[in-house]
Amino acid sequence: MTKINLHTHSTFCDGKNTPEEMVLSALEKGFSVLGFSSHSMYPFSSDWHIPSNQHADYVKAIRELAVKYQDRIKILCGFECDYFPPLSIPEKSHFGELKPDYLIGAVHYVVHNNMQATVDDATNKVQEGLERLYKGDGRLCVHDYYQAQRDMLKQGNFEIWAHPDLVRKRNGLLHFFDETEKWYKDEVRETVKVAAKTGVIAEINTGAIARGAMDDVYPSSYFLSLLHDAGIPVCISSDCHNAPDLDCAFDRAIQIAKKAGYKELVYPIAGSIPL
């Protein structure tokens, strides 16, 4: 089938490869479309987001690659924009003259009592944040995480919804919540209800498999079944930070999508692709 990845990082943020190295990997692996999506909190930044003063350079570099390789692959320029209000909301109009082809909306942070921590970090740092913000109350952390997801879906304007249950990433080691409990399933269900009103595409993200953080995709099978029942389209992405992983576990993700009942993948640029 057609191979597309719209969630790709490079040395402009926290990726290990230059954009051109990513393009060459995509060509080797038979991709027809490659979209770049540097981490962004534009016009702000952090040590793992693209620096605010390099956004224009990033767009220029990707656009030049798109021209250079136009006869071999379609290259798109986007951003993975963090929801971190009021500093950053995934809203295309905020990017002005940068004019991204698409935007990925993502929640990496939880905020509680005017303190913040990320759920997407090394296990010890996630645990430290859990203790510092919540005194170890995993249920409260999970509630804040999904509330942020719901707020982002309501307030943002973006095409792709990144790793909807990223909060699971370190739970296999930290065990700070139980995915089988009713309260957790209720959080997921309420989040899906909000997403269903937005027209957003949810991604099936294989990044945790590539980086050895979790032997599963985001979202979970339960989450994905609710997305399907709610009529929310999905795409597949590797959330690639390392060129060899550009198509990591794509075959597995396809089977997971089919098992949930999906018959096609949907991309904001390429449209529908039958599974």
mmCIF file of C-alpha atoms in Angstrom:
data_model
loop_
_atom_site.group_PDB
_atom_site.id
_atom_site.type_symbol
_atom_site.label_atom_id
_atom_site.label_comp_id
_atom_site.label_asym_id
_atom_site.label_seq_id
_atom_site.Cartn_x
_atom_site.Cartn_y
_atom_site.Cartn_z
ATOM 1 C CA MET A 1 0.000 0.000 0.000
ATOM 2 C CA THR A 2 0.964 3.660 -0.245
ATOM 3 C CA LYS A 3 3.449 4.595 2.474
ATOM 4 C CA ILE A 4 2.982 7.972 4.151
ATOM 5 C CA ASN A 5 4.452 9.454 7.310
ATOM 6 C CA LEU A 6 3.480 12.942 8.437
ATOM 7 C CA HIS A 7 4.959 12.794 11.948
ATOM 8 C CA THR A 8 8.712 13.174 11.438
ATOM 9 C CA HIS A 9 11.340 14.948 13.547
ATOM 10 C CA SER A 10 14.830 16.068 12.601
ATOM 11 C CA THR A 11 17.835 17.921 13.959
ATOM 12 C CA PHE A 12 15.759 21.108 13.912
ATOM 13 C CA CYS A 13 14.254 19.828 17.190
ATOM 14 C CA ASP A 14 15.025 16.548 18.994
ATOM 15 C CA GLY A 15 15.516 14.237 16.011
ATOM 16 C CA LYS A 16 18.794 12.464 15.340
ATOM 17 C CA ASN A 17 18.960 13.025 11.577
ATOM 18 C CA THR A 18 18.976 15.995 9.258
ATOM 19 C CA PRO A 19 15.856 16.524 7.144
ATOM 20 C CA GLU A 20 17.690 15.336 4.026
ATOM 21 C CA GLU A 21 18.813 12.147 5.771
ATOM 22 C CA MET A 22 15.159 11.521 6.615
ATOM 23 C CA VAL A 23 14.197 12.065 2.967
ATOM 24 C CA LEU A 24 16.830 9.592 1.779
ATOM 25 C CA SER A 25 15.560 7.023 4.272
ATOM 26 C CA ALA A 26 12.004 7.581 3.052
ATOM 27 C CA LEU A 27 13.095 7.004 -0.537
ATOM 28 C CA GLU A 28 14.937 3.818 0.414
ATOM 29 C CA LYS A 29 11.855 2.531 2.240
ATOM 30 C CA GLY A 30 9.450 3.340 -0.595
ATOM 31 C CA PHE A 31 7.482 6.225 0.874
ATOM 32 C CA SER A 32 5.412 8.348 -1.482
ATOM 33 C CA VAL A 33 4.788 11.190 1.011
ATOM 34 C CA LEU A 34 6.972 12.425 3.859
ATOM 35 C CA GLY A 35 5.813 15.212 6.152
ATOM 36 C CA PHE A 36 8.076 16.965 8.644
ATOM 37 C CA SER A 37 6.604 18.027 11.990
ATOM 38 C CA SER A 38 9.162 19.654 14.263
ATOM 39 C CA HIS A 39 8.112 20.160 17.877
ATOM 40 C CA SER A 40 6.854 23.711 18.210
ATOM 41 C CA MET A 41 5.555 26.105 20.834
ATOM 42 C CA TYR A 42 5.755 29.033 18.412
ATOM 43 C CA PRO A 43 6.489 31.832 19.102
ATOM 44 C CA PHE A 44 8.026 30.292 22.246
ATOM 45 C CA SER A 45 10.380 27.332 22.581
ATOM 46 C CA SER A 46 12.112 24.955 24.992
ATOM 47 C CA ASP A 47 15.219 22.810 24.872
ATOM 48 C CA TRP A 48 13.440 20.121 22.835
ATOM 49 C CA HIS A 49 11.237 22.320 20.642
ATOM 50 C CA ILE A 50 12.443 24.042 17.514
ATOM 51 C CA PRO A 51 13.930 27.373 18.644
ATOM 52 C CA SER A 52 11.518 30.233 18.035
ATOM 53 C CA ASN A 53 14.050 32.068 15.874
ATOM 54 C CA GLN A 54 14.621 29.024 13.638
ATOM 55 C CA HIS A 55 11.054 28.415 12.458
ATOM 56 C CA ALA A 56 11.593 30.305 9.208
ATOM 57 C CA ASP A 57 14.885 28.476 8.555
ATOM 58 C CA TYR A 58 13.136 25.163 9.151
ATOM 59 C CA VAL A 59 10.334 25.960 6.695
ATOM 60 C CA LYS A 60 12.873 27.147 4.092
ATOM 61 C CA ALA A 61 14.930 23.959 4.439
ATOM 62 C CA ILE A 62 11.907 21.671 4.051
ATOM 63 C CA ARG A 63 10.537 23.655 1.087
ATOM 64 C CA GLU A 64 13.933 23.407 -0.642
ATOM 65 C CA LEU A 65 13.980 19.632 -0.154
ATOM 66 C CA ALA A 66 10.456 19.450 -1.572
ATOM 67 C CA VAL A 67 11.694 21.056 -4.776
ATOM 68 C CA LYS A 68 14.921 19.048 -4.925
ATOM 69 C CA TYR A 69 13.131 15.707 -4.645
ATOM 70 C CA GLN A 70 9.806 16.602 -6.267
ATOM 71 C CA ASP A 71 10.182 13.944 -8.965
ATOM 72 C CA ARG A 72 10.710 11.175 -6.415
ATOM 73 C CA ILE A 73 8.611 11.951 -3.336
ATOM 74 C CA LYS A 74 6.114 14.513 -2.061
ATOM 75 C CA ILE A 75 7.567 16.426 0.904
ATOM 76 C CA LEU A 76 5.368 18.475 3.236
ATOM 77 C CA CYS A 77 6.143 20.955 5.976
ATOM 78 C CA GLY A 78 4.178 20.894 9.223
ATOM 79 C CA PHE A 79 4.606 21.292 12.961
ATOM 80 C CA GLU A 80 3.783 19.204 16.005
ATOM 81 C CA CYS A 81 2.408 21.988 18.157
ATOM 82 C CA ASP A 82 2.127 21.586 21.919
ATOM 83 C CA TYR A 83 -0.960 22.474 23.863
ATOM 84 C CA PHE A 84 0.460 24.523 26.721
ATOM 85 C CA PRO A 85 -1.955 27.373 27.374
ATOM 86 C CA PRO A 86 -1.733 30.287 27.293
ATOM 87 C CA LEU A 87 1.718 30.131 25.651
ATOM 88 C CA SER A 88 0.956 27.593 22.939
ATOM 89 C CA ILE A 89 -2.264 26.294 21.367
ATOM 90 C CA PRO A 90 -2.280 24.240 18.128
ATOM 91 C CA GLU A 91 -3.908 26.880 15.940
ATOM 92 C CA LYS A 92 -2.827 27.248 12.309
ATOM 93 C CA SER A 93 -3.471 30.976 12.196
ATOM 94 C CA HIS A 94 -0.811 31.485 14.896
ATOM 95 C CA PHE A 95 1.889 30.448 12.426
ATOM 96 C CA GLY A 96 1.137 33.334 10.068
ATOM 97 C CA GLU A 97 3.487 33.614 7.099
ATOM 98 C CA LEU A 98 5.087 30.247 7.890
ATOM 99 C CA LYS A 99 1.967 28.673 6.326
ATOM 100 C CA PRO A 100 2.410 25.035 7.376
ATOM 101 C CA ASP A 101 0.839 22.386 5.164
ATOM 102 C CA TYR A 102 -0.705 20.799 8.256
ATOM 103 C CA LEU A 103 -0.560 20.914 12.025
ATOM 104 C CA ILE A 104 -0.346 18.096 14.557
ATOM 105 C CA GLY A 105 -1.864 18.879 17.954
ATOM 106 C CA ALA A 106 -0.163 17.272 20.954
ATOM 107 C CA VAL A 107 -0.354 17.163 24.739
ATOM 108 C CA HIS A 108 2.991 16.385 26.379
ATOM 109 C CA TYR A 109 2.483 18.343 29.604
ATOM 110 C CA VAL A 110 0.220 18.263 32.615
ATOM 111 C CA VAL A 111 -0.308 21.406 34.679
ATOM 112 C CA HIS A 112 -1.467 21.406 38.302
ATOM 113 C CA ASN A 113 -1.418 24.180 40.923
ATOM 114 C CA ASN A 114 0.637 26.364 38.571
ATOM 115 C CA MET A 115 3.309 23.683 38.226
ATOM 116 C CA GLN A 116 4.033 21.658 35.110
ATOM 117 C CA ALA A 117 5.562 18.314 34.225
ATOM 118 C CA THR A 118 5.778 16.213 31.095
ATOM 119 C CA VAL A 119 4.418 12.670 30.751
ATOM 120 C CA ASP A 120 6.790 12.138 27.798
ATOM 121 C CA ASP A 121 10.164 11.805 29.479
ATOM 122 C CA ALA A 122 12.478 9.268 31.088
ATOM 123 C CA THR A 123 10.772 7.078 33.688
ATOM 124 C CA ASN A 124 12.494 8.691 36.675
ATOM 125 C CA LYS A 125 11.546 12.180 35.470
ATOM 126 C CA VAL A 126 7.910 11.218 34.930
ATOM 127 C CA GLN A 127 7.891 9.754 38.453
ATOM 128 C CA GLU A 128 9.447 12.933 39.848
ATOM 129 C CA GLY A 129 6.760 15.036 38.180
ATOM 130 C CA LEU A 130 4.040 12.743 39.469
ATOM 131 C CA GLU A 131 5.296 13.189 43.025
ATOM 132 C CA ARG A 132 5.953 16.928 42.717
ATOM 133 C CA LEU A 133 2.580 17.827 41.192
ATOM 134 C CA TYR A 134 0.270 15.121 42.537
ATOM 135 C CA LYS A 135 1.973 13.526 45.543
ATOM 136 C CA GLY A 136 1.736 10.251 43.650
ATOM 137 C CA ASP A 137 -1.990 10.485 42.864
ATOM 138 C CA GLY A 138 -1.992 8.892 39.415
ATOM 139 C CA ARG A 139 -5.722 9.233 38.952
ATOM 140 C CA LEU A 140 -5.535 13.007 39.355
ATOM 141 C CA CYS A 141 -2.624 13.183 36.919
ATOM 142 C CA VAL A 142 -4.532 11.166 34.324
ATOM 143 C CA HIS A 143 -7.601 13.363 34.757
ATOM 144 C CA ASP A 144 -5.525 16.508 34.148
ATOM 145 C CA TYR A 145 -3.923 14.888 31.104
ATOM 146 C CA TYR A 146 -7.235 14.005 29.468
ATOM 147 C CA GLN A 147 -8.761 17.331 30.444
ATOM 148 C CA ALA A 148 -5.894 18.987 28.580
ATOM 149 C CA GLN A 149 -6.628 16.755 25.587
ATOM 150 C CA ARG A 150 -10.289 17.760 25.630
ATOM 151 C CA ASP A 151 -9.423 21.451 25.986
ATOM 152 C CA MET A 152 -6.964 21.244 23.092
ATOM 153 C CA LEU A 153 -9.545 19.562 20.874
ATOM 154 C CA LYS A 154 -12.061 22.303 21.665
ATOM 155 C CA GLN A 155 -9.692 25.255 21.331
ATOM 156 C CA GLY A 156 -7.260 24.224 18.603
ATOM 157 C CA ASN A 157 -7.353 24.153 14.839
ATOM 158 C CA PHE A 158 -5.227 21.271 13.597
ATOM 159 C CA GLU A 159 -5.561 18.261 11.318
ATOM 160 C CA ILE A 160 -3.871 15.391 13.183
ATOM 161 C CA TRP A 161 -4.274 14.414 16.834
ATOM 162 C CA ALA A 162 -0.958 13.073 18.152
ATOM 163 C CA HIS A 163 -0.598 9.980 20.378
ATOM 164 C CA PRO A 164 -3.963 10.440 22.185
ATOM 165 C CA ASP A 165 -3.010 8.363 25.246
ATOM 166 C CA LEU A 166 0.657 9.281 25.631
ATOM 167 C CA VAL A 167 0.129 9.181 29.403
ATOM 168 C CA ARG A 168 0.476 5.377 29.094
ATOM 169 C CA LYS A 169 4.129 5.666 28.037
ATOM 170 C CA ARG A 170 5.738 5.019 31.446
ATOM 171 C CA ASN A 171 2.783 3.386 33.160
ATOM 172 C CA GLY A 172 4.125 -0.089 32.406
ATOM 173 C CA LEU A 173 6.946 0.597 34.862
ATOM 174 C CA LEU A 174 5.389 3.128 37.238
ATOM 175 C CA HIS A 175 1.900 1.567 37.516
ATOM 176 C CA PHE A 176 0.301 4.857 38.519
ATOM 177 C CA PHE A 177 -3.081 3.961 37.002
ATOM 178 C CA ASP A 178 -5.047 0.943 35.794
ATOM 179 C CA GLU A 179 -6.382 1.117 32.242
ATOM 180 C CA THR A 180 -9.074 -1.472 33.031
ATOM 181 C CA GLU A 181 -10.774 0.576 35.746
ATOM 182 C CA LYS A 182 -14.063 2.314 34.981
ATOM 183 C CA TRP A 183 -12.851 5.810 35.845
ATOM 184 C CA TYR A 184 -10.033 5.504 33.307
ATOM 185 C CA LYS A 185 -12.328 4.228 30.584
ATOM 186 C CA ASP A 186 -14.706 7.088 31.357
ATOM 187 C CA GLU A 187 -11.885 9.598 30.796
ATOM 188 C CA VAL A 188 -11.126 8.036 27.414
ATOM 189 C CA ARG A 189 -14.800 7.902 26.459
ATOM 190 C CA GLU A 190 -15.364 11.564 27.285
ATOM 191 C CA THR A 191 -12.279 12.539 25.292
ATOM 192 C CA VAL A 192 -13.486 10.593 22.251
ATOM 193 C CA LYS A 193 -16.857 12.350 22.448
ATOM 194 C CA VAL A 194 -15.118 15.715 22.190
ATOM 195 C CA ALA A 195 -12.855 14.553 19.353
ATOM 196 C CA ALA A 196 -15.843 13.319 17.358
ATOM 197 C CA LYS A 197 -17.119 16.902 17.070
ATOM 198 C CA THR A 198 -13.907 18.308 15.606
ATOM 199 C CA GLY A 199 -13.207 16.459 12.339
ATOM 200 C CA VAL A 200 -9.673 15.716 13.527
ATOM 201 C CA ILE A 201 -7.715 12.660 12.342
ATOM 202 C CA ALA A 202 -6.331 10.526 15.182
ATOM 203 C CA GLU A 203 -2.952 8.949 14.579
ATOM 204 C CA ILE A 204 -1.972 5.384 15.302
ATOM 205 C CA ASN A 205 1.518 6.129 16.548
ATOM 206 C CA THR A 206 4.296 3.508 16.606
ATOM 207 C CA GLY A 207 6.913 5.721 18.258
ATOM 208 C CA ALA A 208 6.881 3.942 21.619
ATOM 209 C CA ILE A 209 7.719 0.659 19.882
ATOM 210 C CA ALA A 210 10.596 2.241 17.961
ATOM 211 C CA ARG A 211 12.110 3.733 21.106
ATOM 212 C CA GLY A 212 11.491 0.719 23.359
ATOM 213 C CA ALA A 213 9.231 2.640 25.733
ATOM 214 C CA MET A 214 6.209 0.384 25.275
ATOM 215 C CA ASP A 215 5.368 -2.671 23.188
ATOM 216 C CA ASP A 216 2.178 -1.160 21.811
ATOM 217 C CA VAL A 217 0.899 1.668 19.671
ATOM 218 C CA TYR A 218 -0.892 4.798 20.798
ATOM 219 C CA PRO A 219 -3.843 4.644 21.172
ATOM 220 C CA SER A 220 -4.667 1.402 22.985
ATOM 221 C CA SER A 221 -6.996 -1.153 21.421
ATOM 222 C CA TYR A 222 -9.817 -0.007 23.699
ATOM 223 C CA PHE A 223 -9.266 3.640 22.790
ATOM 224 C CA LEU A 224 -9.047 2.779 19.095
ATOM 225 C CA SER A 225 -12.310 0.828 19.186
ATOM 226 C CA LEU A 226 -14.066 3.878 20.624
ATOM 227 C CA LEU A 227 -12.533 6.089 17.937
ATOM 228 C CA HIS A 228 -13.840 3.729 15.274
ATOM 229 C CA ASP A 229 -17.322 3.570 16.762
ATOM 230 C CA ALA A 230 -17.394 7.378 16.916
ATOM 231 C CA GLY A 231 -16.504 7.639 13.226
ATOM 232 C CA ILE A 232 -13.134 9.313 13.850
ATOM 233 C CA PRO A 233 -10.680 8.673 10.987
ATOM 234 C CA VAL A 234 -7.135 7.474 11.634
ATOM 235 C CA CYS A 235 -3.730 7.632 9.995
ATOM 236 C CA ILE A 236 -0.516 5.779 10.830
ATOM 237 C CA SER A 237 2.702 7.502 11.860
ATOM 238 C CA SER A 238 6.060 6.469 13.266
ATOM 239 C CA ASP A 239 6.672 9.718 15.183
ATOM 240 C CA CYS A 240 10.146 9.227 13.763
ATOM 241 C CA HIS A 241 13.207 10.641 15.538
ATOM 242 C CA ASN A 242 15.737 8.264 13.937
ATOM 243 C CA ALA A 243 15.837 7.597 10.179
ATOM 244 C CA PRO A 244 15.945 3.763 10.331
ATOM 245 C CA ASP A 245 12.652 3.822 12.302
ATOM 246 C CA LEU A 246 10.692 5.718 9.661
ATOM 247 C CA ASP A 247 8.356 2.786 8.965
ATOM 248 C CA CYS A 248 8.736 1.035 12.328
ATOM 249 C CA ALA A 249 5.848 -1.392 13.041
ATOM 250 C CA PHE A 250 3.695 -0.046 10.194
ATOM 251 C CA ASP A 251 2.548 -3.581 9.328
ATOM 252 C CA ARG A 252 1.582 -4.130 12.954
ATOM 253 C CA ALA A 253 -0.292 -0.827 13.069
ATOM 254 C CA ILE A 254 -2.236 -1.771 9.941
ATOM 255 C CA GLN A 255 -3.363 -5.012 11.539
ATOM 256 C CA ILE A 256 -4.382 -3.177 14.719
ATOM 257 C CA ALA A 257 -6.410 -0.708 12.652
ATOM 258 C CA LYS A 258 -8.141 -3.518 10.802
ATOM 259 C CA LYS A 259 -8.930 -5.336 14.039
ATOM 260 C CA ALA A 260 -10.624 -2.186 15.336
ATOM 261 C CA GLY A 261 -12.812 -2.169 12.226
ATOM 262 C CA TYR A 262 -11.046 0.400 10.064
ATOM 263 C CA LYS A 263 -11.056 -0.149 6.322
ATOM 264 C CA GLU A 264 -9.033 2.916 5.330
ATOM 265 C CA LEU A 265 -6.465 5.407 6.515
ATOM 266 C CA VAL A 266 -7.066 9.128 6.088
ATOM 267 C CA TYR A 267 -4.433 11.839 5.598
ATOM 268 C CA PRO A 268 -5.080 15.584 5.468
ATOM 269 C CA ILE A 269 -3.114 15.937 2.225
ATOM 270 C CA ALA A 270 -3.365 12.567 0.483
ATOM 271 C CA GLY A 271 -6.952 11.677 1.384
ATOM 272 C CA SER A 272 -8.223 8.128 1.970
ATOM 273 C CA ILE A 273 -6.116 5.022 1.424
ATOM 274 C CA PRO A 274 -7.763 1.561 1.586
ATOM 275 C CA LEU A 275 -6.290 -0.902 4.043
#
